[in-house]
Coordinates of C-alpha atoms and ligand atoms in Angstrom, one line a residue:
M160 CA -54.5 23.7 37.9
N161 CA -56.1 25.8 35.1
D162 CA -56.4 28.6 37.5
K163 CA -52.7 28.5 38.3
L164 CA -51.9 28.3 34.6
E165 CA -54.0 31.4 34.0
Q166 CA -52.3 33.3 36.9
L167 CA -48.9 32.3 35.5
N168 CA -49.8 33.5 32.0
L169 CA -51.0 36.8 33.4
K170 CA -47.8 37.4 35.4
Y171 CA -45.5 36.3 32.6
G172 CA -47.5 38.3 30.1
E173 CA -46.6 41.4 32.1
V174 CA -42.9 40.5 32.0
A175 CA -43.2 39.9 28.2
D176 CA -44.9 43.3 27.7
I177 CA -42.1 45.1 29.6
R178 CA -39.4 43.2 27.7
A179 CA -41.1 44.1 24.4
T180 CA -41.2 47.8 25.5
I181 CA -37.5 47.6 26.3
A182 CA -36.9 46.2 22.8
L183 CA -38.9 49.1 21.3
L184 CA -36.8 51.6 23.2
E185 CA -33.6 49.9 22.0
W186 CA -34.9 49.8 18.4
D187 CA -35.6 53.6 18.6
Q188 CA -32.1 54.1 20.1
E189 CA -30.5 52.6 17.0
V190 CA -32.9 53.9 14.4
Y191 CA -34.2 57.4 15.3
M192 CA -33.0 58.7 18.7
P193 CA -31.0 61.9 18.6
P194 CA -27.4 61.5 20.0
K195 CA -28.1 63.5 23.1
G196 CA -30.9 61.2 24.1
G197 CA -28.5 58.4 25.0
E198 CA -28.1 59.1 28.7
A199 CA -31.8 59.3 29.5
R200 CA -32.5 56.3 27.3
G201 CA -29.9 54.3 29.2
R202 CA -31.7 55.1 32.5
Q203 CA -35.1 54.3 31.1
I204 CA -34.0 50.9 29.8
A205 CA -32.2 50.2 33.1
T206 CA -35.4 51.0 35.1
L207 CA -37.6 48.8 32.9
S208 CA -35.0 46.0 32.9
A209 CA -34.9 46.0 36.7
L210 CA -38.7 46.0 36.8
A211 CA -39.0 43.1 34.4
H212 CA -36.4 41.2 36.5
R213 CA -38.2 41.9 39.7
L214 CA -41.6 40.8 38.3
F215 CA -40.2 37.6 36.8
T216 CA -38.2 36.5 39.9
D217 CA -41.1 37.3 42.2
P218 CA -41.4 34.3 44.6
Q219 CA -45.1 34.1 43.7
V220 CA -44.1 33.3 40.1
G221 CA -41.7 30.7 41.5
A222 CA -44.5 29.2 43.7
L223 CA -46.9 29.0 40.7
L224 CA -44.2 27.4 38.6
Y225 CA -43.2 24.8 41.2
D226 CA -46.9 23.9 41.8
L227 CA -47.5 23.5 38.1
A228 CA -44.3 21.5 37.5
A229 CA -45.3 19.1 40.3
A230 CA -48.6 18.5 38.6
A231 CA -47.2 18.5 35.1
D232 CA -48.7 15.2 34.2
A233 CA -52.2 16.8 34.3
L234 CA -51.2 19.5 31.8
E235 CA -51.6 19.5 28.1
P236 CA -48.2 18.9 26.3
D237 CA -47.9 22.6 25.2
A238 CA -48.7 23.9 28.7
R239 CA -46.3 21.4 30.2
R240 CA -43.5 22.5 27.9
M241 CA -44.3 26.1 28.6
V242 CA -44.1 25.5 32.4
E243 CA -40.8 23.6 32.1
E244 CA -39.2 26.3 29.9
T245 CA -40.4 29.1 32.1
L246 CA -39.1 27.3 35.2
Y247 CA -35.8 26.9 33.5
D248 CA -35.6 30.6 32.9
Y249 CA -36.8 31.4 36.4
E250 CA -34.1 29.2 38.1
R251 CA -31.4 30.7 35.9
A252 CA -32.6 34.2 36.6
T253 CA -32.8 33.7 40.4
R254 CA -29.4 32.1 40.7
L255 CA -27.7 35.5 40.2
P256 CA -28.1 37.8 43.2
E257 CA -29.3 41.3 42.4
S258 CA -26.0 42.8 43.6
F259 CA -24.1 40.7 41.2
V260 CA -26.4 41.6 38.2
H261 CA -25.9 45.2 39.1
A262 CA -22.1 45.0 39.4
L263 CA -22.0 43.2 36.0
A264 CA -24.2 45.7 34.3
E265 CA -22.0 48.5 35.6
A266 CA -18.7 46.8 34.7
Q267 CA -20.1 46.1 31.2
S268 CA -21.2 49.7 30.7
R269 CA -17.8 51.0 31.6
A270 CA -16.0 48.3 29.6
F271 CA -18.1 49.1 26.5
Q272 CA -17.1 52.8 26.7
A273 CA -13.5 51.8 27.3
W274 CA -13.6 49.5 24.3
V275 CA -15.0 52.2 22.1
D276 CA -12.1 54.5 23.1
A277 CA -9.4 51.8 23.0
R278 CA -10.5 50.7 19.6
K279 CA -10.4 54.3 18.3
A280 CA -6.9 54.7 19.8
S281 CA -6.0 51.1 18.7
S282 CA -4.6 50.5 22.2
F283 CA -5.3 47.2 23.9
P284 CA -3.6 48.3 27.2
Q285 CA -6.4 50.9 27.5
F286 CA -9.0 48.1 27.5
L287 CA -7.0 45.6 29.5
P288 CA -8.1 46.4 33.1
H289 CA -11.8 46.3 31.9
L290 CA -11.3 42.9 30.2
E291 CA -9.7 41.7 33.4
R292 CA -12.7 42.9 35.4
I293 CA -15.2 41.4 33.0
L294 CA -13.4 38.1 32.9
A295 CA -13.4 37.9 36.7
L296 CA -17.1 38.6 36.8
Q297 CA -17.8 36.0 34.1
K298 CA -15.9 33.3 36.1
Q299 CA -17.9 34.4 39.1
K300 CA -21.1 34.1 37.1
A301 CA -20.2 30.5 36.1
D302 CA -19.7 29.6 39.7
L303 CA -23.0 31.1 40.7
V304 CA -25.1 29.4 38.0
G305 CA -23.1 26.1 38.3
Y306 CA -21.7 23.9 35.6
A307 CA -20.3 20.4 34.7
E308 CA -16.7 20.0 33.4
S309 CA -15.9 23.6 32.2
P310 CA -16.9 27.0 33.5
Y311 CA -17.3 27.9 29.8
N312 CA -20.3 25.6 29.7
A313 CA -22.1 27.8 32.2
L314 CA -21.7 30.8 29.9
L315 CA -22.4 29.0 26.7
E316 CA -25.7 27.9 28.2
D317 CA -27.0 31.5 27.8
Y318 CA -26.6 31.4 24.0
E319 CA -26.5 27.7 23.0
R320 CA -28.2 25.7 25.6
G321 CA -27.1 22.1 25.8
M322 CA -23.9 22.6 23.8
T323 CA -20.6 22.1 25.6
A324 CA -17.0 23.3 25.2
A325 CA -16.0 19.7 24.6
Q326 CA -18.6 19.3 21.8
L327 CA -17.5 22.6 20.2
K328 CA -13.9 21.6 20.3
T329 CA -14.7 18.3 18.5
I330 CA -16.7 20.2 15.8
F331 CA -14.1 23.0 15.4
D332 CA -11.1 20.7 15.4
S333 CA -12.5 18.9 12.4
L334 CA -13.6 22.1 10.7
R335 CA -10.4 24.1 11.3
P336 CA -7.9 22.2 8.9
Q337 CA -10.5 21.8 6.2
L338 CA -11.4 25.4 6.0
A339 CA -7.8 26.6 6.2
E340 CA -6.9 24.2 3.4
L341 CA -9.8 25.2 1.2
T342 CA -8.9 28.9 1.7
R343 CA -5.3 28.4 0.8
R344 CA -6.3 26.7 -2.4
I345 CA -8.8 29.5 -3.3
V346 CA -6.2 32.2 -2.8
Q347 CA -3.8 30.5 -5.2
S348 CA -6.5 30.1 -7.9
P349 CA -6.2 32.4 -11.0
R350 CA -10.0 32.5 -11.3
Q351 CA -10.7 35.6 -9.2
A352 CA -14.0 37.6 -9.1
D353 CA -14.8 40.9 -10.8
L354 CA -15.7 43.4 -8.1
S355 CA -15.6 46.6 -10.3
W356 CA -19.3 46.7 -11.2
L357 CA -20.3 47.3 -7.6
A358 CA -19.2 50.9 -7.9
L359 CA -21.7 51.3 -10.9
M360 CA -24.7 51.1 -8.5
Q361 CA -25.0 54.7 -7.4
D362 CA -28.7 55.3 -6.8
D363 CA -29.4 54.9 -3.0
A364 CA -33.1 55.0 -3.5
A365 CA -32.9 52.1 -6.0
K366 CA -30.8 50.1 -3.6
W367 CA -33.3 50.6 -0.9
E368 CA -36.2 49.5 -3.2
F369 CA -34.3 46.4 -4.3
T370 CA -33.8 45.3 -0.6
L371 CA -37.6 45.8 0.0
R372 CA -38.3 43.7 -3.1
L373 CA -36.1 40.9 -1.8
L374 CA -37.8 41.0 1.6
R375 CA -41.3 40.9 0.0
D376 CA -40.3 38.0 -2.3
M377 CA -38.9 36.0 0.7
G378 CA -42.3 36.2 2.3
Y379 CA -41.6 38.8 4.9
D380 CA -45.0 40.3 6.0
F381 CA -44.8 44.1 5.8
G382 CA -48.2 44.2 7.5
A383 CA -46.3 42.8 10.5
G384 CA -43.0 44.5 10.1
R385 CA -40.9 47.2 8.5
Q386 CA -37.3 47.9 7.4
D387 CA -35.3 50.9 8.6
R388 CA -31.7 52.0 8.5
S389 CA -29.2 51.6 11.4
P390 CA -25.4 51.5 11.6
H391 CA -25.4 47.8 12.7
P392 CA -28.2 45.8 11.1
F393 CA -30.4 43.8 13.4
T394 CA -33.8 42.2 13.8
T395 CA -36.1 42.8 16.8
N396 CA -39.7 42.1 17.7
F397 CA -42.3 43.5 20.0
D398 CA -44.8 40.9 19.1
I399 CA -45.3 38.1 16.5
D400 CA -47.2 40.7 14.4
D401 CA -44.5 43.4 14.8
V402 CA -41.1 42.1 13.7
R403 CA -38.7 44.7 12.4
V404 CA -35.5 44.6 10.5
T405 CA -32.8 47.2 9.9
T406 CA -30.1 47.5 7.3
R407 CA -27.4 49.9 6.2
I408 CA -26.5 50.9 2.6
L409 CA -22.9 51.7 2.0
P410 CA -21.2 52.5 -1.3
K411 CA -19.4 49.6 -3.1
E412 CA -20.9 47.0 -0.7
L413 CA -23.0 44.1 -1.6
F414 CA -25.8 46.1 -0.1
W415 CA -28.6 43.6 -0.1
F416 CA -27.1 40.9 2.1
S417 CA -28.0 42.5 5.4
S418 CA -31.7 42.5 4.3
L419 CA -31.5 38.8 3.3
H420 CA -29.8 38.0 6.6
E421 CA -32.1 39.9 8.8
G422 CA -35.1 38.8 6.7
G423 CA -34.2 35.2 7.5
H424 CA -34.2 36.1 11.3
A425 CA -37.5 38.0 10.8
L426 CA -39.3 35.2 9.0
Y427 CA -38.5 33.0 11.9
E428 CA -40.0 35.4 14.4
Q429 CA -43.1 36.1 12.3
G430 CA -43.6 32.4 12.1
F431 CA -44.0 31.6 15.8
P432 CA -47.6 30.3 16.5
K433 CA -49.9 33.2 17.5
A434 CA -51.1 31.0 20.4
D435 CA -47.6 31.2 21.9
R436 CA -47.7 35.0 22.1
R437 CA -46.5 36.5 25.4
T438 CA -45.1 33.1 26.5
V439 CA -41.5 31.7 26.4
L440 CA -42.5 29.3 23.7
A441 CA -42.6 32.1 21.1
S442 CA -38.8 32.3 20.9
A443 CA -35.9 30.3 19.5
P444 CA -34.2 27.6 21.6
S445 CA -30.8 28.9 20.8
L446 CA -28.9 31.7 18.9
G447 CA -27.4 29.0 16.7
I448 CA -30.8 28.0 15.4
H449 CA -31.8 31.6 15.0
E450 CA -28.6 32.2 13.0
S451 CA -29.2 29.1 10.9
Q452 CA -32.3 30.9 9.4
S453 CA -30.5 34.1 8.6
R454 CA -27.5 32.3 7.1
M455 CA -29.6 30.0 5.0
W456 CA -31.2 33.0 3.2
E457 CA -28.1 35.1 3.1
N458 CA -25.6 32.4 2.0
I459 CA -27.0 29.1 0.8
I460 CA -29.8 30.8 -1.2
G461 CA -28.5 34.4 -1.6
R462 CA -25.1 33.3 -2.8
S463 CA -26.4 30.6 -5.2
L464 CA -26.4 30.6 -9.0
P465 CA -30.1 29.7 -9.3
F466 CA -30.9 32.7 -7.1
W467 CA -28.9 35.0 -9.4
K468 CA -30.3 33.5 -12.5
H469 CA -33.6 35.1 -11.4
Y470 CA -32.3 38.2 -9.7
T471 CA -29.6 39.5 -12.1
P472 CA -32.1 40.9 -14.6
V473 CA -34.2 42.2 -11.6
L474 CA -31.1 44.0 -10.2
Q475 CA -30.4 45.4 -13.7
S476 CA -33.9 46.8 -13.9
Y477 CA -33.3 48.8 -10.6
F478 CA -30.2 50.5 -12.1
P479 CA -31.3 51.2 -15.7
G480 CA -28.3 51.4 -18.1
A481 CA -25.7 50.9 -15.4
L482 CA -25.3 47.2 -15.3
E483 CA -25.9 46.1 -18.9
S484 CA -22.9 43.8 -19.2
L485 CA -23.8 41.9 -16.0
T486 CA -24.6 38.1 -16.2
P487 CA -25.7 35.7 -13.5
D488 CA -22.3 34.1 -13.6
I489 CA -20.5 37.4 -13.0
V490 CA -22.7 38.2 -10.0
Y491 CA -22.4 34.6 -8.7
R492 CA -18.6 35.0 -8.7
T493 CA -18.7 38.4 -7.2
V494 CA -20.9 37.4 -4.3
N495 CA -18.7 34.5 -3.5
H496 CA -15.4 36.4 -3.7
T497 CA -13.2 34.8 -1.1
A498 CA -10.1 36.4 0.5
P499 CA -8.6 36.0 3.9
S500 CA -9.0 39.4 5.7
L501 CA -8.6 41.0 9.1
I502 CA -12.2 41.7 10.0
R503 CA -14.7 38.9 10.9
T504 CA -17.8 40.8 9.8
E505 CA -16.4 41.5 6.4
S506 CA -15.2 38.0 5.8
D507 CA -16.6 35.4 3.4
E508 CA -18.2 32.0 3.9
C509 CA -14.9 30.0 3.8
T510 CA -12.9 32.2 6.2
Y511 CA -15.7 33.4 8.5
N512 CA -15.6 30.3 10.7
L513 CA -11.8 30.5 11.1
H514 CA -12.4 34.0 12.6
V515 CA -14.9 32.4 15.0
I516 CA -12.6 29.4 15.9
L517 CA -9.8 31.8 16.8
R518 CA -12.1 33.7 19.2
F519 CA -13.5 30.5 20.7
E520 CA -10.0 29.1 21.4
I521 CA -8.9 32.3 23.0
E522 CA -12.0 32.8 25.2
L523 CA -11.9 29.1 26.3
D524 CA -8.3 29.6 27.3
L525 CA -9.3 32.7 29.2
I526 CA -12.2 31.2 31.0
E527 CA -10.4 28.0 31.9
G528 CA -7.4 30.0 33.1
R529 CA -4.7 28.8 30.7
I530 CA -4.0 32.4 29.7
T531 CA -4.7 35.9 31.1
P532 CA -6.1 38.9 29.3
R533 CA -2.6 40.3 28.9
D534 CA -1.8 37.4 26.5
V535 CA -4.6 38.1 24.1
P536 CA -3.1 40.5 21.5
E537 CA 0.0 38.3 20.9
L538 CA -2.1 35.1 20.8
W539 CA -4.6 36.7 18.5
N540 CA -1.9 37.8 16.0
T541 CA -0.2 34.4 16.0
K542 CA -3.5 32.6 15.4
M543 CA -4.4 35.0 12.6
Q544 CA -1.2 34.2 10.9
E545 CA -1.6 30.4 11.5
L546 CA -5.3 30.2 10.4
L547 CA -5.6 32.8 7.8
G548 CA -2.1 33.8 6.8
V549 CA -2.8 37.4 7.6
A550 CA -0.5 39.8 9.5
V551 CA -2.4 42.0 12.0
P552 CA -1.1 45.6 11.8
D553 CA -2.8 46.9 14.9
D554 CA -5.1 46.1 17.8
A555 CA -8.0 48.0 16.3
R556 CA -8.0 45.5 13.4
G557 CA -7.0 42.7 15.7
C558 CA -8.3 41.8 19.1
L559 CA -10.2 45.0 19.6
Q560 CA -12.5 44.7 16.5
D561 CA -15.5 43.0 18.2
V562 CA -17.8 44.5 20.9
H563 CA -18.8 41.1 22.4
W564 CA -16.2 40.7 25.2
S565 CA -16.9 44.3 26.5
H566 CA -20.5 43.2 26.9
G567 CA -19.4 40.1 28.8
A568 CA -20.7 37.9 26.0
F569 CA -18.3 34.9 26.4
G570 CA -19.7 31.9 24.6
Y571 CA -21.5 34.0 22.0
F572 CA -19.1 33.7 19.0
P573 CA -19.5 30.0 18.5
T574 CA -23.2 30.4 17.8
Y575 CA -22.4 32.2 14.5
S576 CA -20.6 29.1 13.3
L577 CA -23.2 26.7 14.6
G578 CA -25.7 28.7 12.6
N579 CA -23.7 28.0 9.5
L580 CA -23.4 24.3 10.3
Y581 CA -27.1 24.0 11.2
S582 CA -28.1 25.9 8.1
A583 CA -26.3 23.5 5.8
Q584 CA -27.6 20.5 7.6
L585 CA -31.2 21.7 7.6
F586 CA -31.1 22.8 4.0
D587 CA -29.9 19.3 3.0
A588 CA -33.0 18.0 4.6
A589 CA -35.2 20.5 2.9
Q590 CA -33.7 19.4 -0.5
R591 CA -34.4 15.8 0.4
D592 CA -38.0 16.6 1.2
M593 CA -38.4 19.0 -1.8
P594 CA -36.6 17.7 -4.9
A595 CA -37.7 20.8 -6.9
L596 CA -36.3 23.2 -4.4
W597 CA -33.5 24.7 -6.5
Q598 CA -35.9 25.1 -9.5
Q599 CA -38.3 26.9 -7.2
I600 CA -35.5 29.2 -6.0
E601 CA -34.6 29.9 -9.6
Q602 CA -38.2 31.2 -10.1
A603 CA -38.1 33.1 -6.8
D604 CA -40.8 30.9 -5.6
F605 CA -39.8 30.7 -1.9
A606 CA -43.2 29.7 -0.5
P607 CA -42.6 26.0 -0.4
L608 CA -39.3 26.5 1.5
L609 CA -40.9 28.9 3.8
Q610 CA -43.7 26.5 4.6
W611 CA -41.1 23.8 5.3
L612 CA -39.2 26.1 7.6
R613 CA -42.4 27.1 9.4
R614 CA -43.4 23.5 10.0
N615 CA -40.1 22.1 11.0
I616 CA -38.5 25.0 12.8
H617 CA -40.4 28.3 13.2
E618 CA -43.6 26.8 14.7
V619 CA -41.6 24.6 17.1
G620 CA -40.5 27.7 19.0
R621 CA -38.9 26.5 22.2
R622 CA -40.7 23.2 22.3
K623 CA -37.4 21.5 21.3
T624 CA -33.8 22.2 21.9
A625 CA -31.5 23.1 19.0
A626 CA -30.0 19.7 18.9
E627 CA -33.4 18.1 19.0
I628 CA -34.6 20.2 16.0
V629 CA -31.6 19.3 14.0
E630 CA -31.8 15.7 14.8
D631 CA -35.6 15.4 14.2
V632 CA -35.4 17.2 10.9
T633 CA -32.2 15.7 9.5
G634 CA -31.9 12.3 11.3
Q635 CA -28.4 13.2 12.5
P636 CA -27.0 15.2 15.5
P637 CA -25.4 18.5 14.7
H638 CA -22.2 18.0 12.8
S639 CA -20.0 19.8 10.3
G640 CA -20.2 17.3 7.4
P641 CA -22.9 18.9 5.3
F642 CA -21.4 22.4 5.7
V643 CA -18.0 21.3 4.6
A644 CA -19.5 19.4 1.6
Y645 CA -21.5 22.4 0.7
L646 CA -18.5 24.7 0.7
K647 CA -16.3 22.2 -1.2
N648 CA -18.9 21.6 -3.9
K649 CA -19.4 25.3 -4.5
Y650 CA -15.9 26.7 -4.2
E651 CA -14.0 23.9 -5.9
A652 CA -16.2 24.4 -9.0
L653 CA -16.2 28.2 -8.8
Y654 CA -12.4 28.6 -8.4
E655 CA -11.7 25.5 -10.6
L656 CA -9.6 23.9 -7.8
Ligands
ZN273 ZN1 -27.7 37.1 12.5

């Protein structure tokens, strides 16, 4: 058995190495590559992706996995889990014929280009035939991989394994009216935030240094990572000891939040056990759990008053003379400024999930066949009015704003909201375990929290599902209660509702 385990690790290690190389090429594409390099880079990534797929779906890998799974009782718990999880991935990867994978990749690449152009022209009809093609392929994919109840479940599985459309509907149906109501009350409050001081921070180099300071304070290991600039901030890793983040620094923006967000993702990936390196265990069980880490640092900590009691003077010291009248309370209000808006990625904690719920309802209707792509713009605009009270002026700022559907990523959006819900639930548990947590945050002493996250989430890797992690840590299955309580506590006081 040990011999087979070793063979499996060797073969999987090769796949992991190629995937890490692809990630490195993609990182370079976003960070350094000159514009003309795009076509060749696309080819290189496609070649390596096909190679990784071929190596992983090799029948020899399957034979090893089935043999090991049949003798699982003789394996150590970690090895058993590794075999189960790798077999899960193997079966999922082999259920899609290569011709289908190829057709999907091609359709996605065309749809992406069409989406870029359609958004620029703010013309949904330009994107429509591509959305129709992508949707047909997604339905076909659901049939190929198989599902219970709804084809949406087959797609959701790629991002939030174990979660179902029915469960999401229950969670979102309870969240929807509470968020809409809270937002309505906030908009009517006379206590609005002061945003004018953001324009006083002019020095880009100082902004950059401040984001590095935050990452260092959080516990991000610069010996095993680095921060660079890219148009769309992201986190990637090529190994547990090489986890990189990117950010962008734009004028008049709360420029540090991308670093806190990506830093949260990166701490997770730097925290996988080294012994799991080059195996499936060194990864998150779901996107929702991954997102819970970024949102905890960005929102629950980074938009808290204790955090700004510490960091307001620090921020002032990075912009000498410019921010003298700033107080922690002013910053606290500014970073929690809430206003319904058109764009999901620019929205605040209260309205963010309404943007996600809108997308979830539309994509579920599409996948389950209650509507067709042609119906999307009108439905989008109606729901924006209903949920956020906002009139959509054009498709670019409406149903064409996100890249996800052009990539065929149906079932992805809900993981953002699940990240928010998990983060609140997990943070409640951290507070229960560490009564001094807020005092520690006020002193920028994040080590106790990081240790807690390491032990309960990061070091678990894929040994548990998302729901198991949440349930084991908090004693409750995933639910929206703690998140809603968190928002109400904070915003009712802040806006004197
Ligand atoms: Zn994220």
